[in-house]
CSV table of C-alpha atoms and ligand atoms in Angstrom, one decimal:
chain,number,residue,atom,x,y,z
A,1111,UNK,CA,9.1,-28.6,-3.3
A,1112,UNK,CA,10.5,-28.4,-6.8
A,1113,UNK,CA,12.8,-25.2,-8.0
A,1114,UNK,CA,9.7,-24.1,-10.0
A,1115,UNK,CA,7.4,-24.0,-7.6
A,1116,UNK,CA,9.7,-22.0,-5.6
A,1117,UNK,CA,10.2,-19.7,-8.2
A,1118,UNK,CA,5.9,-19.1,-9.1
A,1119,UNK,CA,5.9,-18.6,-5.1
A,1120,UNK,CA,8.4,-15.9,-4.8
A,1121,UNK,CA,7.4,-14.2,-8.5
A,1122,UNK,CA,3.8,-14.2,-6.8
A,1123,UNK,CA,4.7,-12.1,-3.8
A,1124,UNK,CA,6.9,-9.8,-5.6
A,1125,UNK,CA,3.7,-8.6,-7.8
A,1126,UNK,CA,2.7,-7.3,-4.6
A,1127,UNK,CA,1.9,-3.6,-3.8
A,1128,UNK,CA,4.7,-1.3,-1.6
A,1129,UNK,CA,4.8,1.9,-0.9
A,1130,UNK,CA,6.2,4.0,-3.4
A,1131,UNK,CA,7.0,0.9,-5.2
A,1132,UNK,CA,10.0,0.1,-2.6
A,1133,UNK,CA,9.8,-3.3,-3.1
A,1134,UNK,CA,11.2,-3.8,0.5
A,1135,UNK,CA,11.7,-7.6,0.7
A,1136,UNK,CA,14.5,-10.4,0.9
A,1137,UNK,CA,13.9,-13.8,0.4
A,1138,UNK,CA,16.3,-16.5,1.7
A,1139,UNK,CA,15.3,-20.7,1.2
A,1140,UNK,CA,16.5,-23.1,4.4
A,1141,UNK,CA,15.4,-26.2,2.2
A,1142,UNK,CA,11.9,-26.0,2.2
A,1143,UNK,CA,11.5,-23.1,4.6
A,1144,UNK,CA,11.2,-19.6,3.6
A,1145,UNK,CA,12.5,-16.8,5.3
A,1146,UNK,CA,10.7,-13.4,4.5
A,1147,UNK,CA,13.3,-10.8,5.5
A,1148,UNK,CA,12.7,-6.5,5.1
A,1149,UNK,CA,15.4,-5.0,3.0
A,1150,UNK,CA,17.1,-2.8,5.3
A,1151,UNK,CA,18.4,-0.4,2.4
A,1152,UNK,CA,14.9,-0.1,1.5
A,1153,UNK,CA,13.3,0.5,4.4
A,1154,UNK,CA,13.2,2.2,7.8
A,1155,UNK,CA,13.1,5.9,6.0
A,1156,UNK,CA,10.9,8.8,7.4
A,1157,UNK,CA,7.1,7.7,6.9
A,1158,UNK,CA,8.7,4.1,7.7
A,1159,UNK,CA,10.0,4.4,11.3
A,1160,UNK,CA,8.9,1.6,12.8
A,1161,UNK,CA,9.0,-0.2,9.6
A,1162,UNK,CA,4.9,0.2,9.5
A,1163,UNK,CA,5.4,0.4,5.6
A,1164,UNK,CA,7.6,-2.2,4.9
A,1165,UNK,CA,5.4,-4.8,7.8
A,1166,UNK,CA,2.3,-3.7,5.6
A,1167,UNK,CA,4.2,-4.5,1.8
A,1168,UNK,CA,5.6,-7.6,3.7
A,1169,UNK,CA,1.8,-8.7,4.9
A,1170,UNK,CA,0.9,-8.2,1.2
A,1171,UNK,CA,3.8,-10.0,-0.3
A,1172,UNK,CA,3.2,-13.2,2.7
A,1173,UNK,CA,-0.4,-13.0,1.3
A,1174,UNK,CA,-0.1,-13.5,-2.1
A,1175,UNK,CA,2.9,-16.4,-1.7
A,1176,UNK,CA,0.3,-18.1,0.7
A,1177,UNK,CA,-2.6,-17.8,-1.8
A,1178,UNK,CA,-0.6,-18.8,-4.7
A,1179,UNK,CA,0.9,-21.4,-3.1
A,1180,UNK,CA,-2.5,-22.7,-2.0
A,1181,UNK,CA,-3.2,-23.0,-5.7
A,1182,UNK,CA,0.0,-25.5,-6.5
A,1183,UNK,CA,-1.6,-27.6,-3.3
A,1184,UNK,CA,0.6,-26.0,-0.8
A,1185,UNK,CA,-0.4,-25.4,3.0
A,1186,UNK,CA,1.9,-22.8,4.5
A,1187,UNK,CA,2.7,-22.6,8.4
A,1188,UNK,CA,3.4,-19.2,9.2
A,1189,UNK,CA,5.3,-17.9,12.2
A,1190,UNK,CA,6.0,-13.9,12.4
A,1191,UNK,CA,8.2,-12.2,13.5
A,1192,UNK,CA,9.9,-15.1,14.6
A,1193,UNK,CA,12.9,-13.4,16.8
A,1194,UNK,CA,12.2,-10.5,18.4
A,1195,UNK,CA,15.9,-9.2,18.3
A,1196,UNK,CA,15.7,-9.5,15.0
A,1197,UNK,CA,13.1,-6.6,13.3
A,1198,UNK,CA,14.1,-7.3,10.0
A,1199,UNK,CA,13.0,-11.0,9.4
A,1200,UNK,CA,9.1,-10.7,9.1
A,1201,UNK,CA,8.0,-14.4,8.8
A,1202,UNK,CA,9.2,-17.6,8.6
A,1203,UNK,CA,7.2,-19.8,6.4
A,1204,UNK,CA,6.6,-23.7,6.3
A,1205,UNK,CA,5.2,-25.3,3.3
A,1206,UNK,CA,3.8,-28.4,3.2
A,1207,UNK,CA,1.8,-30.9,1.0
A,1208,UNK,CA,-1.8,-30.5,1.2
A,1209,UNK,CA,-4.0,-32.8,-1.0
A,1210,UNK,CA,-7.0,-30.6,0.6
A,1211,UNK,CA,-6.1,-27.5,-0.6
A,1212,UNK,CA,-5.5,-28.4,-4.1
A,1213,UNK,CA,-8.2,-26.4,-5.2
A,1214,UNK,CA,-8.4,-23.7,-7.4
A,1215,UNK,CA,-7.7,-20.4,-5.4
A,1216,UNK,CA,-10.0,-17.5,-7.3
A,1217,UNK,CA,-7.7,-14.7,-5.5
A,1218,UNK,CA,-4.4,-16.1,-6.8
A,1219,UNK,CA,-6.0,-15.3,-10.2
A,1220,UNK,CA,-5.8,-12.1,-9.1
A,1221,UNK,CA,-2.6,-11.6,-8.2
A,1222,UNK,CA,-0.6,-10.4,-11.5
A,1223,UNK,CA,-4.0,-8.2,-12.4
A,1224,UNK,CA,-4.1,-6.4,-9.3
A,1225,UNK,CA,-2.6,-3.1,-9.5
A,1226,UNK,CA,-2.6,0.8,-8.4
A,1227,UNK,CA,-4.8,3.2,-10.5
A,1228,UNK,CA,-4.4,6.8,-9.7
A,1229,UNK,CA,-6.9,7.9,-12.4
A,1230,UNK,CA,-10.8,9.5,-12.0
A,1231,UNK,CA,-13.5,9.7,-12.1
A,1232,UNK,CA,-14.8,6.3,-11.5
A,1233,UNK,CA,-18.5,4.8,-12.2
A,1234,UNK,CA,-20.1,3.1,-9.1
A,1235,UNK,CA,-21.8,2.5,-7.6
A,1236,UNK,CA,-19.8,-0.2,-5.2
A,1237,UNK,CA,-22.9,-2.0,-3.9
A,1238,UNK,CA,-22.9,-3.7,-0.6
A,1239,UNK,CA,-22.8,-7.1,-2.4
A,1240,UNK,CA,-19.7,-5.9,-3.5
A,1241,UNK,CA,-18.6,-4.3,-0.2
A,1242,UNK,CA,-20.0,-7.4,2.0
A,1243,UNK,CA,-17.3,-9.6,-0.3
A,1244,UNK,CA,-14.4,-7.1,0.6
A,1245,UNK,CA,-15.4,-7.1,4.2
A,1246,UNK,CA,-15.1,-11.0,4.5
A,1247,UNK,CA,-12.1,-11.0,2.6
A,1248,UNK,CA,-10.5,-8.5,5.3
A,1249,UNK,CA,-12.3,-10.4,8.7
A,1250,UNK,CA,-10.5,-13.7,7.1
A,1251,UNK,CA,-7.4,-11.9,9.0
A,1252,UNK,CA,-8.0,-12.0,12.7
A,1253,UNK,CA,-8.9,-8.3,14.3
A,1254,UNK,CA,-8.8,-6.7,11.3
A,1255,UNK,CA,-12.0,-5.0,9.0
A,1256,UNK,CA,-13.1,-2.4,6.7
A,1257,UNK,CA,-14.6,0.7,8.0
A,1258,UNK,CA,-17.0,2.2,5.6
A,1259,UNK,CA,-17.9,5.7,6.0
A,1260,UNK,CA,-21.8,5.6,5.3
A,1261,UNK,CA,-23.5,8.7,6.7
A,1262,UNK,CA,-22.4,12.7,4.6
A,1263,UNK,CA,-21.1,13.7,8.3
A,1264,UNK,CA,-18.5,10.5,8.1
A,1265,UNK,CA,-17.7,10.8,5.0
A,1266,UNK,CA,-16.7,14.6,4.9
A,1267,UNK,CA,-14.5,13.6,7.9
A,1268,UNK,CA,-13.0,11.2,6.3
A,1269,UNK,CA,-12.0,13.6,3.2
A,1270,UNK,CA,-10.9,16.1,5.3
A,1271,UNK,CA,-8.6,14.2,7.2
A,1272,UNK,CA,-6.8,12.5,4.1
A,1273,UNK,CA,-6.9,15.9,2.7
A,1274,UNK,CA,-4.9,17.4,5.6
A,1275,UNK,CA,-2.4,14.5,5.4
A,1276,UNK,CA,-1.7,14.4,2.0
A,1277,UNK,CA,-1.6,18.4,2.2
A,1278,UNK,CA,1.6,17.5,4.8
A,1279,UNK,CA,3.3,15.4,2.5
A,1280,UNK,CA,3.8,19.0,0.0
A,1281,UNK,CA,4.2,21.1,3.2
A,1282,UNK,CA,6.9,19.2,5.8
A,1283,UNK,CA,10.0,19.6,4.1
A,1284,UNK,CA,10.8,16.3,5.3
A,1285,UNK,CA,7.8,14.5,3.9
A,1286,UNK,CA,8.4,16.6,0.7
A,1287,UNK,CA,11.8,15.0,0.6
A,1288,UNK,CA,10.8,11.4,0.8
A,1289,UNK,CA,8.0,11.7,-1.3
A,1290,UNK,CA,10.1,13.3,-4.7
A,1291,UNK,CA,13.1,11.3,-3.7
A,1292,UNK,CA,10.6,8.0,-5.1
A,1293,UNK,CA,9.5,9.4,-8.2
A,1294,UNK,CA,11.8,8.5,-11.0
A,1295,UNK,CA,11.4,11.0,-13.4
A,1296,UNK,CA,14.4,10.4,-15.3
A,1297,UNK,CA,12.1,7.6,-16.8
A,1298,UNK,CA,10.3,10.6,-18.3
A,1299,UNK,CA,6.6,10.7,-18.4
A,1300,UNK,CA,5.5,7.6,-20.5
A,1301,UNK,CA,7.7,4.7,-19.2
A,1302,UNK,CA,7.3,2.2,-16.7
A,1303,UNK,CA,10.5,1.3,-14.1
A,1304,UNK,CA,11.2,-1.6,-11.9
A,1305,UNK,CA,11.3,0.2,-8.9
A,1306,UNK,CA,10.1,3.8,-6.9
A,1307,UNK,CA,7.1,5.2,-9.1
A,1308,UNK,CA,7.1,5.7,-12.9
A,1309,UNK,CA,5.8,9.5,-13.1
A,1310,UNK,CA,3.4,7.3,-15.8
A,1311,UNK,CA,1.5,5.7,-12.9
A,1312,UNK,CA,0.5,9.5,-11.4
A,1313,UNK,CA,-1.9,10.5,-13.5
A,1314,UNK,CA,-0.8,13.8,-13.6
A,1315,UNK,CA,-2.1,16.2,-16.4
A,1316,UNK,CA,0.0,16.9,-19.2
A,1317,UNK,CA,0.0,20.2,-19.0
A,1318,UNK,CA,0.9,20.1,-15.3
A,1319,UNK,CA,3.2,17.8,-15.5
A,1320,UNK,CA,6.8,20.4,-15.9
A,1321,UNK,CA,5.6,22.3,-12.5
A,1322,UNK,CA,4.8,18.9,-10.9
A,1323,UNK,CA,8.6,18.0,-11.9
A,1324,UNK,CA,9.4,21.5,-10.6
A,1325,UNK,CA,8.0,21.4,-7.3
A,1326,UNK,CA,10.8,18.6,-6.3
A,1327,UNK,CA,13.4,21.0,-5.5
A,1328,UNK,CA,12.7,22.3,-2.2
A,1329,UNK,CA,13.6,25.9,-2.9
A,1330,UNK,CA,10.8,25.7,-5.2
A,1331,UNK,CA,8.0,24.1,-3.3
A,1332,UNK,CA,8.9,26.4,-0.2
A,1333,UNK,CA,8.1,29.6,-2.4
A,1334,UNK,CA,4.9,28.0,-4.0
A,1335,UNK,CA,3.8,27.0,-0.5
A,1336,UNK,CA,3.1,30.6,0.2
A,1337,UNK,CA,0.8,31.0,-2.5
A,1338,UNK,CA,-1.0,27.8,-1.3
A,1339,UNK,CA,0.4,24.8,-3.5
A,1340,UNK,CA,0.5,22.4,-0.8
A,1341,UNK,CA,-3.5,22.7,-0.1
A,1342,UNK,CA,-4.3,22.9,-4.2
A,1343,UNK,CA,-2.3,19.4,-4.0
A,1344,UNK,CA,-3.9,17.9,-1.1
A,1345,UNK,CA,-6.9,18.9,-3.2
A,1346,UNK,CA,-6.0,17.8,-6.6
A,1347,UNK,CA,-3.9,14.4,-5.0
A,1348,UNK,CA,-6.8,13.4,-2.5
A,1349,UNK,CA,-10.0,15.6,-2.1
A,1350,UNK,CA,-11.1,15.3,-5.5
A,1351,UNK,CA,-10.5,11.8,-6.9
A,1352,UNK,CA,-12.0,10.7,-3.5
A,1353,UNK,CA,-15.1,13.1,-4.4
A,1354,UNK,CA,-15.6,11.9,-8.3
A,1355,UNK,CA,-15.6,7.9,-6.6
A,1356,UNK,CA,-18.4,6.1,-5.4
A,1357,UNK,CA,-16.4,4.3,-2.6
A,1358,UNK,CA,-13.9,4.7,0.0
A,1359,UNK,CA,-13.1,2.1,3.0
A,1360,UNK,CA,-10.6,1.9,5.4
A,1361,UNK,CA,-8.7,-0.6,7.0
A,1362,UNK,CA,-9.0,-1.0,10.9
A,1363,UNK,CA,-6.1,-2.7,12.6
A,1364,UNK,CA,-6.7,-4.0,16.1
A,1365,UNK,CA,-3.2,-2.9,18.2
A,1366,UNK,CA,0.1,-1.4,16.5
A,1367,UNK,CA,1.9,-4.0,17.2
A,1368,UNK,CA,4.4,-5.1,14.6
A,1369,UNK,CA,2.5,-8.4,13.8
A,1370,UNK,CA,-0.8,-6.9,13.6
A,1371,UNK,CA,0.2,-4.0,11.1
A,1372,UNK,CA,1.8,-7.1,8.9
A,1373,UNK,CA,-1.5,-9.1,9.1
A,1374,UNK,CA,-3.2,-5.5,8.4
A,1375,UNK,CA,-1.0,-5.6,4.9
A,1376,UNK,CA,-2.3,-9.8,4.6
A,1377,UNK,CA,-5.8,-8.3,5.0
A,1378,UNK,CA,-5.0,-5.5,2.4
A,1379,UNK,CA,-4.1,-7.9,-0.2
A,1380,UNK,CA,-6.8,-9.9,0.1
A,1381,UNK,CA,-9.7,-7.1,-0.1
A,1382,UNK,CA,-7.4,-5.5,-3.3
A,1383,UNK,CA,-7.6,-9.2,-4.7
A,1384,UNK,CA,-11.2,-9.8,-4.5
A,1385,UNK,CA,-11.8,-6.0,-5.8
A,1386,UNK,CA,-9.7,-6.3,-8.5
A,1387,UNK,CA,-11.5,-9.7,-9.3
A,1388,UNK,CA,-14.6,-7.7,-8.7
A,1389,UNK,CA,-13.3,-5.4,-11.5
A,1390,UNK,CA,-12.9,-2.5,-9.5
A,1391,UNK,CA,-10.2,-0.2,-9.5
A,1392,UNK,CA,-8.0,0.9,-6.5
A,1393,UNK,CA,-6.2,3.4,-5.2
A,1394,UNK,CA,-4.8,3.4,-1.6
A,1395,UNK,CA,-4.1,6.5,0.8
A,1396,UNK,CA,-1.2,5.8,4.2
A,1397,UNK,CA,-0.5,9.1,4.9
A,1398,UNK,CA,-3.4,9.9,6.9
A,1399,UNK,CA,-3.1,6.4,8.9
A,1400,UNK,CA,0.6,5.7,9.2
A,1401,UNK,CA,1.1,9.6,10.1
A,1402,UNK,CA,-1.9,9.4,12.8
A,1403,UNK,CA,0.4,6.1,14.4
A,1404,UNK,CA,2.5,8.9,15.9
A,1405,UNK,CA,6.0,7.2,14.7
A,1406,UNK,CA,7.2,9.3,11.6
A,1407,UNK,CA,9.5,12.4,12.8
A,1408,UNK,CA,8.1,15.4,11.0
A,1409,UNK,CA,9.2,19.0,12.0
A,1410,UNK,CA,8.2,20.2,15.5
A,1411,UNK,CA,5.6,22.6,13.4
A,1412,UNK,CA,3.6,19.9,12.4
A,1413,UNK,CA,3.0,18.1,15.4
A,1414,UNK,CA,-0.1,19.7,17.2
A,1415,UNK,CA,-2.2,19.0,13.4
A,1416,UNK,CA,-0.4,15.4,13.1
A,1417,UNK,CA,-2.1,14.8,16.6
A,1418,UNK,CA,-5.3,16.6,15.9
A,1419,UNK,CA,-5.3,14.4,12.8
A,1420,UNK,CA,-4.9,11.3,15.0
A,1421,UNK,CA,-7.4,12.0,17.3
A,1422,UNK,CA,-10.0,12.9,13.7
A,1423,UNK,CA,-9.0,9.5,12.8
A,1424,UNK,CA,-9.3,7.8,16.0
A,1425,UNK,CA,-13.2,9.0,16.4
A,1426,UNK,CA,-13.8,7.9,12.7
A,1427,UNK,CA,-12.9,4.1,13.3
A,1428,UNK,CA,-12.8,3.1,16.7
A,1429,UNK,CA,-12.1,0.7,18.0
A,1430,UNK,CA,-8.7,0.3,16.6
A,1431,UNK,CA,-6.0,2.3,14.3
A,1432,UNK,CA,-7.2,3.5,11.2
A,1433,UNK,CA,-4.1,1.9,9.0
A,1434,UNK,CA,-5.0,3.0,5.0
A,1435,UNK,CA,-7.6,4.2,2.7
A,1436,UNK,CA,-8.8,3.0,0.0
A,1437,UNK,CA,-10.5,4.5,-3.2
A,1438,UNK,CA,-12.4,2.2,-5.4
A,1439,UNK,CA,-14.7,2.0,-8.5
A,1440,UNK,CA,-15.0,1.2,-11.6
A,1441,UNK,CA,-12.6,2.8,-14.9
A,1442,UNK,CA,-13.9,2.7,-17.9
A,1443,UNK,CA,-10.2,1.6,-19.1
A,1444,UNK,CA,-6.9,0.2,-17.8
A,1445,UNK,CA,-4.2,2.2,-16.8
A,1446,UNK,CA,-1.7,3.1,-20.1
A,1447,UNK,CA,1.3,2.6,-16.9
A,1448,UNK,CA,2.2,0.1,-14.0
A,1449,UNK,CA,4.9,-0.3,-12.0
A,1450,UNK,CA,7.7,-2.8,-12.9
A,1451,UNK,CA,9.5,-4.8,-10.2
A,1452,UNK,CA,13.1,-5.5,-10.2
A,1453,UNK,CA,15.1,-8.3,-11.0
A,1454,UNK,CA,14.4,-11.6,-9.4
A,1455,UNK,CA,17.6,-12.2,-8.0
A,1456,UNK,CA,17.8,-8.8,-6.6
A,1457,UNK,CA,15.5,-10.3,-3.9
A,1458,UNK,CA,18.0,-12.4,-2.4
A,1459,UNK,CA,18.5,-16.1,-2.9
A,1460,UNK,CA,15.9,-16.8,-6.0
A,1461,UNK,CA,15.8,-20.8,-6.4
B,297,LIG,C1,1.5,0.1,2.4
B,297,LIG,C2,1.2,0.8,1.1
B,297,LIG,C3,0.9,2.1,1.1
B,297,LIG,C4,0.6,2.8,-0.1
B,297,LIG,N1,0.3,4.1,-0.1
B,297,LIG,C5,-0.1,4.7,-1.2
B,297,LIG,C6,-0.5,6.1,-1.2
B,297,LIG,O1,-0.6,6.7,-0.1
B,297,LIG,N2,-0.9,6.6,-2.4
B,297,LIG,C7,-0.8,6.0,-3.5
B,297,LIG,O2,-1.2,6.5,-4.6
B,297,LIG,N3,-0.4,4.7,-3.6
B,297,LIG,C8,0.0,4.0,-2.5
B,297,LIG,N4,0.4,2.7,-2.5
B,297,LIG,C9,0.4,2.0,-3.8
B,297,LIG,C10,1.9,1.8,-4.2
B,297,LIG,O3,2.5,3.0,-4.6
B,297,LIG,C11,1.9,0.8,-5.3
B,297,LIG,O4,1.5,-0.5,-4.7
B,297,LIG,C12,3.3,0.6,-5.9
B,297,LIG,O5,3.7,1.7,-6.6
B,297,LIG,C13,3.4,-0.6,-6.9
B,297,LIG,O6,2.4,-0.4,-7.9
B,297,LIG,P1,1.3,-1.5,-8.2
B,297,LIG,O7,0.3,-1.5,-6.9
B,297,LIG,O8,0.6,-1.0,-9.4
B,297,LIG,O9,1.9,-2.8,-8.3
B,297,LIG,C14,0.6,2.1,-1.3
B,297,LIG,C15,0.9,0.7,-1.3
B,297,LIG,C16,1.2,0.0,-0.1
B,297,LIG,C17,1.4,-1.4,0.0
């Protein structure tokens, strides 16, 4: 494998998505082999115990390698979580020469198009065509699918428990925390950055935006709490785009185990892939399905509604863990911001 190939392959799994733009991956070449390592200083935080997160944006950056590489006629042989005393290093990955798969790869076209849109109202509808192609995209991983709220009933519970998580995220102090402490606002409002979020990529009204950029001192969101900001957010944040879009799925993941939360994030790529080849847009929602998982600390006063909200989940999807949300449809328009990425050879040992 030549240095340029390398290179395309790791620029291709960097375009992935992370939460909160984290960017939590390390890349280190044995010869041919590729190590896919998590970034311990960017990872393992509060809503990442467990590293569910990072194994998800490591799935996502493993997919889009694999697909990409599938494009320059490149099989890969993937082994996860190859030591288990080792949590950090997600996958090992063998390439080799495949005359067979040197066919065009429509996903990988995909792959520097595909990005987060927090914007609404969307058109629809998102027709089962549409949702029967995002469905085999996500069964392609083993165990995992899309659970499609169909019937009023379903999909009011399905609002109502990504309204109460997202509602946490403004009322734990700890959530709070983590959630500011990604927003980069000294890139003001108009700018993209090359890592955390761009306040750009929010969507947040103009006129909102200097209490937004107020509520990140704690002192702050703890007064406007009593007056109810927490639940307007959950509102504004969740309920309301969710309402003005014609479709919402989740992703079902069969076990919690460490390998099957990373093939969930393999799966995730590949259904944001084919909708953004679709020309849909997408936004996704973890707090209601990484909180449910029962790993993040949050304060002792949260804990009976984080399990209530477990349980909500669990009776939406079973069988399996309800991992992330997602919002789709159609904009009329792209996005004015996207995220950047670092650095290449921030990533580790670029070819
Ligand atoms: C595991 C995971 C969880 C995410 N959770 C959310 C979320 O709850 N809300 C949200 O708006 N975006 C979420 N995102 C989207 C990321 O913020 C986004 O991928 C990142 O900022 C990079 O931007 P891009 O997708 O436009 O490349 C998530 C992405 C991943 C991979």
């Amino acid at each position: 494998m030549n240095r340029d190939t390398k290179a395309a392959i790791l620029c291709a799994g960097v375009a992935a998505p992370s939460a909160d733009n984290s960017q939590p991956w390390r890349f280190e070449w044995r010869g041919d082999d590729l190590d896919l390592r998590i970034d311990e200083g960017r990872s393992g935080r509060v809503s990442d115990t467990r590293y569910v997160l990072s194994d998800m944006a490591a799935g996502a950056c493993l997919e889009n390698m694999v697909i990409h590489a599938r494009s320059l006629g490149y099989a890969a042989d993937v082994q996860t979580f190859p030591r288990p005393d080792d949590e950090l290093w997600a996958a090992r990955i063998r390439w080799r020469r495949d005359p067979e798969c040197d066919q065009p790869e429509p996903l990988a076209g995909a792959i520097e198009q595909r990005h987060t849109d927090r914007r609404f109202p969307w058109g629809g509808p998102v027709t089962p065509d549409t949702q029967a192609r995002l469905n085999a995209q996500a069964k392609l991983m083993p165990g995992q699918r899309l659970y499609w709220p169909q019937t009023p009933r379903e999909r009011k519970a399905a609002l109502s428990v990504i309204r109460q998580a997202e509602t946490l995220r403004f009322r734990s102090p700890t959530l709070h925390a983590e959630l500011f402490s990604s927003i980069r606002f000294a890139a003001g409002w108009h700018t993209a950055c090359e890592e955390g979020l761009a306040p750009v990529t929010l969507a947040v009204e103009p006129p909102v935006r200097p209490v937004f950029q107020a509520l990140r001192r704690p002192v702050v969101m703890t007064m406007l709490n009593r007056l109810g900001a927490a639940s307007i957010l959950g509102w504004r944040s969740a309920w309301l785009p969710i309402r003005l879009s014609p479709g919402l799925c989740l992703l079902v993941i069969p076990s919690t185990a460490r390998s099957d939360v990373l093939a969930g994030g393999r799966a995730l790529q590949r259904v944001w892939l084919q909708a953004t080849l679709d020309g849909l847009s997408v936004q996704p929602y973890a707090a209601a399905g990484v909180l449910s998982l029962g790993f993040v600390p949050v304060e002792p006063a949260f804990q009976r509604q984080l399990s209530r909200l477990g349980t909500a989940l669990g009776e939406l999807c079973e069988p399996g863990y309800g991992l992330v949300f997602l919002r789709l449809g159609y904009a009329r328009s792209a996005p004015h911001g996207r995220s950047g990425r670092r650095v290449p050879a921030s990533f580790g040992t670029f070819p």
